[in-house]
C-alpha cells in the first residue's frame, strides 16, 4: 500500500540546536516534495519545494534534502528559535496527478529557550 | 493583501442538517482544494477544482458536495450523509499543475451539537 510517514512523536530541542524532521514514503514516485509549517488553529504555510533531481535545497535557516533511492526527505532548521515551534508537514506531488498533494501527518516541533 | 478567506471560523451542526463552508480567494488562482484534517492525521483531500465549472472527487468525497461557479469561490457543503463530520476543514488554492505551492485559508472547525 502507499504510505507517507513523518516522525510520529513530537520533537523537543534546545534553542540554537539544529532540528531534523523526517519524511518517508513507500510506493510513490513523487516528482516534487513540499514542506509546510502549520501553527495551531491555522492553515499550513508553504516553506520549500524540492524536485526529484535536486539533492538539496536551502532557504535562510532551512534545508531540505530529497533522496529518491531511500524514499526519504529530511528537513533541517539550523540555529532553531522558540518561534520555530509548530507542526511541519511534508507533501508529495506525484507525477500526472495535476498538482494534487499527498500530505504526511506532520511532526510537532517544540524549541525550548 | 491577496489571500484565502474561510468562514465561519467555528460552525456547529445539528444531526440531519446540511451546512455550507465558505472559501473565497483573491489570488487569481484557477485551482482550488478542500481538505479535512483530524487530530494527529495529515490533510485528506475531499474535492478539488482545476477550473471554473469543473471539479473532481478527492479521496474522501462521500457525504460532501461542492460547486465552482466563480473563479474566486469554492463552497463546500457537508451533507447529513457525512456520518462523522466533526473536523477541521481547510481550503487551498494554487496555480494548476505540478510544482506549485498551495495557499491555505485558516480553516473552519465544524462540530456536531
mmCIF file of C-alpha atoms in Angstrom:
data_model
loop_
_atom_site.group_PDB
_atom_site.id
_atom_site.type_symbol
_atom_site.label_atom_id
_atom_site.label_comp_id
_atom_site.label_asym_id
_atom_site.label_seq_id
_atom_site.Cartn_x
_atom_site.Cartn_y
_atom_site.Cartn_z
ATOM 1 C CA UNK A 1 0.000 0.000 0.000
ATOM 2 C CA UNK A 2 1.054 3.601 -0.463
ATOM 3 C CA UNK A 3 2.205 5.408 2.673
ATOM 4 C CA UNK A 4 3.799 8.653 3.696
ATOM 5 C CA UNK A 5 5.109 8.882 7.235
ATOM 6 C CA UNK A 6 6.651 11.558 9.379
ATOM 7 C CA UNK A 7 8.121 11.300 12.890
ATOM 8 C CA UNK A 8 5.013 10.499 14.876
ATOM 9 C CA UNK A 9 6.392 11.713 18.181
ATOM 10 C CA UNK A 10 6.905 15.360 18.955
ATOM 11 C CA UNK A 11 10.454 16.643 18.650
ATOM 12 C CA UNK A 12 11.766 18.691 21.577
ATOM 13 C CA UNK A 13 15.062 20.533 21.175
ATOM 14 C CA UNK A 14 17.013 23.326 22.798
ATOM 15 C CA UNK A 15 17.213 26.776 21.260
ATOM 16 C CA UNK A 16 20.232 27.139 18.985
ATOM 17 C CA UNK A 17 20.375 23.460 18.039
ATOM 18 C CA UNK A 18 19.517 22.002 14.639
ATOM 19 C CA UNK A 19 16.123 20.344 14.295
ATOM 20 C CA UNK A 20 15.875 17.468 11.809
ATOM 21 C CA UNK A 21 12.494 16.167 10.697
ATOM 22 C CA UNK A 22 11.991 13.069 8.570
ATOM 23 C CA UNK A 23 9.509 12.250 5.820
ATOM 24 C CA UNK A 24 9.477 8.686 4.465
ATOM 25 C CA UNK A 25 7.275 7.310 1.735
ATOM 26 C CA UNK A 26 6.606 3.966 0.084
ATOM 27 C CA UNK A 27 5.149 3.004 -3.282
ATOM 28 C CA UNK A 28 5.027 6.559 -4.582
ATOM 29 C CA UNK A 29 7.118 8.166 -7.294
ATOM 30 C CA UNK A 30 6.948 11.847 -6.468
ATOM 31 C CA UNK A 31 8.108 14.432 -8.917
ATOM 32 C CA UNK A 32 8.378 17.042 -6.181
ATOM 33 C CA UNK A 33 8.188 17.235 -2.432
ATOM 34 C CA UNK A 34 6.926 20.209 -0.473
ATOM 35 C CA UNK A 35 7.258 21.231 3.173
ATOM 36 C CA UNK A 36 4.723 23.322 5.064
ATOM 37 C CA UNK A 37 4.518 24.852 8.526
ATOM 38 C CA UNK A 38 1.245 24.793 10.474
ATOM 39 C CA UNK A 39 0.541 26.706 13.684
ATOM 40 C CA UNK A 40 -2.327 25.651 15.999
ATOM 41 C CA UNK A 41 -5.716 26.622 14.605
ATOM 42 C CA UNK A 42 -4.220 27.988 11.382
ATOM 43 C CA UNK A 43 -3.785 26.763 7.839
ATOM 44 C CA UNK A 44 -0.450 25.390 6.580
ATOM 45 C CA UNK A 45 2.048 27.826 5.115
ATOM 46 C CA UNK A 46 4.345 26.785 2.265
ATOM 47 C CA UNK A 47 8.057 26.750 3.083
ATOM 48 C CA UNK A 48 10.098 24.910 0.460
ATOM 49 C CA UNK A 49 9.757 22.752 -2.633
ATOM 50 C CA UNK A 50 12.378 20.329 -3.929
ATOM 51 C CA UNK A 51 12.427 18.476 -7.242
ATOM 52 C CA UNK A 52 13.312 14.789 -7.624
ATOM 53 C CA UNK A 53 16.561 15.630 -9.421
ATOM 54 C CA UNK A 54 17.658 18.050 -6.684
ATOM 55 C CA UNK A 55 19.577 16.602 -3.757
ATOM 56 C CA UNK A 56 19.342 19.652 -1.538
ATOM 57 C CA UNK A 57 17.545 22.995 -1.299
ATOM 58 C CA UNK A 58 18.218 25.844 1.119
ATOM 59 C CA UNK A 59 16.308 28.924 2.253
ATOM 60 C CA UNK A 60 17.773 31.010 5.055
ATOM 61 C CA UNK A 61 17.963 28.663 8.094
ATOM 62 C CA UNK A 62 16.027 25.897 6.349
ATOM 63 C CA UNK A 63 17.497 22.998 4.381
ATOM 64 C CA UNK A 64 15.675 20.161 2.646
ATOM 65 C CA UNK A 65 17.177 17.011 1.171
ATOM 66 C CA UNK A 66 15.439 14.528 -1.115
ATOM 67 C CA UNK A 67 16.759 11.001 -1.629
ATOM 68 C CA UNK A 68 14.589 9.116 -4.136
ATOM 69 C CA UNK A 69 16.608 5.926 -3.594
ATOM 70 C CA UNK A 70 15.928 5.896 0.142
ATOM 71 C CA UNK A 71 12.461 7.387 -0.490
ATOM 72 C CA UNK A 72 13.128 9.977 2.167
ATOM 73 C CA UNK A 73 13.256 13.722 2.683
ATOM 74 C CA UNK A 74 14.939 15.422 5.617
ATOM 75 C CA UNK A 75 14.003 18.915 6.768
ATOM 76 C CA UNK A 76 16.545 20.815 8.851
ATOM 77 C CA UNK A 77 16.164 24.039 10.802
ATOM 78 C CA UNK A 78 19.542 25.373 11.920
ATOM 79 C CA UNK A 79 20.023 27.734 14.880
ATOM 80 C CA UNK A 80 16.479 26.939 15.975
ATOM 81 C CA UNK A 81 14.403 29.505 17.859
ATOM 82 C CA UNK A 82 11.290 29.187 20.053
ATOM 83 C CA UNK A 83 9.384 30.900 17.214
ATOM 84 C CA UNK A 84 10.115 27.830 15.072
ATOM 85 C CA UNK A 85 7.805 25.763 17.306
ATOM 86 C CA UNK A 86 4.992 24.457 15.100
ATOM 87 C CA UNK A 87 3.871 21.357 13.222
ATOM 88 C CA UNK A 88 5.714 20.667 9.992
ATOM 89 C CA UNK A 89 4.035 18.784 7.149
ATOM 90 C CA UNK A 90 5.602 17.157 4.131
ATOM 91 C CA UNK A 91 3.589 16.656 0.965
ATOM 92 C CA UNK A 92 4.263 14.583 -2.134
ATOM 93 C CA UNK A 93 3.491 15.936 -5.577
ATOM 94 C CA UNK A 94 3.012 12.834 -7.729
ATOM 95 C CA UNK A 95 3.544 12.598 -11.483
ATOM 96 C CA UNK A 96 0.430 13.017 -13.607
ATOM 97 C CA UNK A 97 -1.800 13.974 -10.706
ATOM 98 C CA UNK A 98 -2.352 17.540 -11.835
ATOM 99 C CA UNK A 99 -0.847 19.149 -8.781
ATOM 100 C CA UNK A 100 -2.700 17.109 -6.162
ATOM 101 C CA UNK A 101 -0.668 16.762 -2.976
ATOM 102 C CA UNK A 102 -0.497 13.834 -0.576
ATOM 103 C CA UNK A 103 0.263 15.000 2.963
ATOM 104 C CA UNK A 104 2.024 13.297 5.826
ATOM 105 C CA UNK A 105 0.535 13.545 9.296
ATOM 106 C CA UNK A 106 3.041 16.156 10.428
ATOM 107 C CA UNK A 107 5.677 16.380 13.149
ATOM 108 C CA UNK A 108 5.268 18.755 16.071
ATOM 109 C CA UNK A 109 8.453 20.641 16.883
ATOM 110 C CA UNK A 110 8.982 22.387 20.212
ATOM 111 C CA UNK A 111 12.050 24.595 20.682
ATOM 112 C CA UNK A 112 12.804 25.421 24.314
ATOM 113 C CA UNK A 113 14.637 28.608 25.319
ATOM 114 C CA UNK B 1 -3.274 41.714 0.506
ATOM 115 C CA UNK B 2 -4.085 38.614 -1.529
ATOM 116 C CA UNK B 3 -5.200 35.527 0.290
ATOM 117 C CA UNK B 4 -7.851 32.965 1.069
ATOM 118 C CA UNK B 5 -10.725 33.653 3.412
ATOM 119 C CA UNK B 6 -12.663 30.865 5.057
ATOM 120 C CA UNK B 7 -15.803 31.487 7.052
ATOM 121 C CA UNK B 8 -17.042 30.933 9.616
ATOM 122 C CA UNK B 9 -14.113 30.071 11.885
ATOM 123 C CA UNK B 10 -16.345 27.801 14.017
ATOM 124 C CA UNK B 11 -19.519 26.056 12.896
ATOM 125 C CA UNK B 12 -21.956 23.825 14.714
ATOM 126 C CA UNK B 13 -24.288 21.355 13.062
ATOM 127 C CA UNK B 14 -27.283 19.512 14.334
ATOM 128 C CA UNK B 15 -27.896 15.932 13.338
ATOM 129 C CA UNK B 16 -29.556 15.723 9.920
ATOM 130 C CA UNK B 17 -28.549 19.222 8.823
ATOM 131 C CA UNK B 18 -26.558 20.257 5.808
ATOM 132 C CA UNK B 19 -24.036 23.045 6.358
ATOM 133 C CA UNK B 20 -22.012 25.067 3.850
ATOM 134 C CA UNK B 21 -18.460 26.256 4.433
ATOM 135 C CA UNK B 22 -17.328 29.315 2.525
ATOM 136 C CA UNK B 23 -13.976 29.722 0.750
ATOM 137 C CA UNK B 24 -13.045 32.861 -1.202
ATOM 138 C CA UNK B 25 -9.683 33.708 -2.786
ATOM 139 C CA UNK B 26 -8.338 36.842 -4.476
ATOM 140 C CA UNK B 27 -5.071 35.289 -5.676
ATOM 141 C CA UNK B 28 -6.430 34.769 -9.204
ATOM 142 C CA UNK B 29 -5.723 31.036 -8.901
ATOM 143 C CA UNK B 30 -7.563 28.599 -11.160
ATOM 144 C CA UNK B 31 -7.153 25.575 -8.864
ATOM 145 C CA UNK B 32 -8.887 25.216 -5.516
ATOM 146 C CA UNK B 33 -8.975 22.381 -2.981
ATOM 147 C CA UNK B 34 -10.835 21.244 0.122
ATOM 148 C CA UNK B 35 -9.107 19.163 2.792
ATOM 149 C CA UNK B 36 -10.199 17.624 6.043
ATOM 150 C CA UNK B 37 -7.783 17.422 8.982
ATOM 151 C CA UNK B 38 -8.386 15.200 12.012
ATOM 152 C CA UNK B 39 -6.183 15.215 15.140
ATOM 153 C CA UNK B 40 -2.848 13.520 14.535
ATOM 154 C CA UNK B 41 -3.615 12.944 10.877
ATOM 155 C CA UNK B 42 -2.490 14.535 7.675
ATOM 156 C CA UNK B 43 -4.692 16.533 5.374
ATOM 157 C CA UNK B 44 -7.065 14.387 3.328
ATOM 158 C CA UNK B 45 -8.385 15.675 0.010
ATOM 159 C CA UNK B 46 -12.179 15.959 -0.268
ATOM 160 C CA UNK B 47 -12.698 17.730 -3.611
ATOM 161 C CA UNK B 48 -10.630 19.805 -5.975
ATOM 162 C CA UNK B 49 -11.264 22.045 -8.951
ATOM 163 C CA UNK B 50 -8.771 22.949 -11.662
ATOM 164 C CA UNK B 51 -11.028 25.416 -13.439
ATOM 165 C CA UNK B 52 -14.401 27.123 -13.112
ATOM 166 C CA UNK B 53 -17.434 24.861 -13.609
ATOM 167 C CA UNK B 54 -15.352 21.708 -13.174
ATOM 168 C CA UNK B 55 -14.397 19.711 -10.081
ATOM 169 C CA UNK B 56 -13.274 16.193 -9.163
ATOM 170 C CA UNK B 57 -13.674 13.953 -6.153
ATOM 171 C CA UNK B 58 -10.728 13.503 -3.871
ATOM 172 C CA UNK B 59 -10.020 10.590 -1.563
ATOM 173 C CA UNK B 60 -12.913 11.128 0.878
ATOM 174 C CA UNK B 61 -15.721 12.799 -1.130
ATOM 175 C CA UNK B 62 -18.617 10.755 0.275
ATOM 176 C CA UNK B 63 -21.051 12.939 2.211
ATOM 177 C CA UNK B 64 -19.709 16.185 0.731
ATOM 178 C CA UNK B 65 -20.601 18.327 -2.276
ATOM 179 C CA UNK B 66 -19.057 21.385 -3.917
ATOM 180 C CA UNK B 67 -19.700 23.937 -6.648
ATOM 181 C CA UNK B 68 -17.360 26.148 -8.649
ATOM 182 C CA UNK B 69 -19.471 28.806 -10.356
ATOM 183 C CA UNK B 70 -16.903 31.571 -9.925
ATOM 184 C CA UNK B 71 -13.123 31.533 -10.026
ATOM 185 C CA UNK B 72 -12.924 33.189 -6.610
ATOM 186 C CA UNK B 73 -15.293 30.893 -4.747
ATOM 187 C CA UNK B 74 -15.380 27.164 -3.910
ATOM 188 C CA UNK B 75 -18.002 26.438 -1.230
ATOM 189 C CA UNK B 76 -18.165 23.034 0.451
ATOM 190 C CA UNK B 77 -21.430 21.530 1.698
ATOM 191 C CA UNK B 78 -21.254 18.914 4.417
ATOM 192 C CA UNK B 79 -24.425 16.875 3.973
ATOM 193 C CA UNK B 80 -26.323 14.797 6.501
ATOM 194 C CA UNK B 81 -24.889 11.743 4.739
ATOM 195 C CA UNK B 82 -21.467 12.521 6.235
ATOM 196 C CA UNK B 83 -21.621 10.455 9.417
ATOM 197 C CA UNK B 84 -18.526 11.824 11.114
ATOM 198 C CA UNK B 85 -18.310 15.485 10.104
ATOM 199 C CA UNK B 86 -16.516 16.828 13.183
ATOM 200 C CA UNK B 87 -13.140 18.007 11.877
ATOM 201 C CA UNK B 88 -11.009 20.976 10.837
ATOM 202 C CA UNK B 89 -11.696 21.908 7.204
ATOM 203 C CA UNK B 90 -9.063 23.664 5.119
ATOM 204 C CA UNK B 91 -9.435 25.335 1.739
ATOM 205 C CA UNK B 92 -6.453 25.990 -0.541
ATOM 206 C CA UNK B 93 -5.718 27.438 -3.954
ATOM 207 C CA UNK B 94 -2.855 27.271 -6.402
ATOM 208 C CA UNK B 95 -1.786 27.750 -9.981
ATOM 209 C CA UNK B 96 -2.881 24.481 -11.639
ATOM 210 C CA UNK B 97 -0.371 21.722 -12.317
ATOM 211 C CA UNK B 98 2.666 20.228 -10.624
ATOM 212 C CA UNK B 99 5.443 22.106 -8.902
ATOM 213 C CA UNK B 100 3.074 24.700 -7.447
ATOM 214 C CA UNK B 101 2.741 25.528 -3.741
ATOM 215 C CA UNK B 102 -0.737 25.663 -2.288
ATOM 216 C CA UNK B 103 -2.001 28.668 -0.342
ATOM 217 C CA UNK B 104 -4.289 27.851 2.561
ATOM 218 C CA UNK B 105 -7.012 29.633 4.463
ATOM 219 C CA UNK B 106 -7.164 29.466 8.253
ATOM 220 C CA UNK B 107 -9.794 26.783 8.335
ATOM 221 C CA UNK B 108 -13.280 26.162 9.673
ATOM 222 C CA UNK B 109 -13.777 23.928 12.709
ATOM 223 C CA UNK B 110 -17.042 22.014 12.421
ATOM 224 C CA UNK B 111 -18.632 20.364 15.448
ATOM 225 C CA UNK B 112 -21.795 18.350 15.977
ATOM 226 C CA UNK B 113 -24.283 19.587 18.577
#
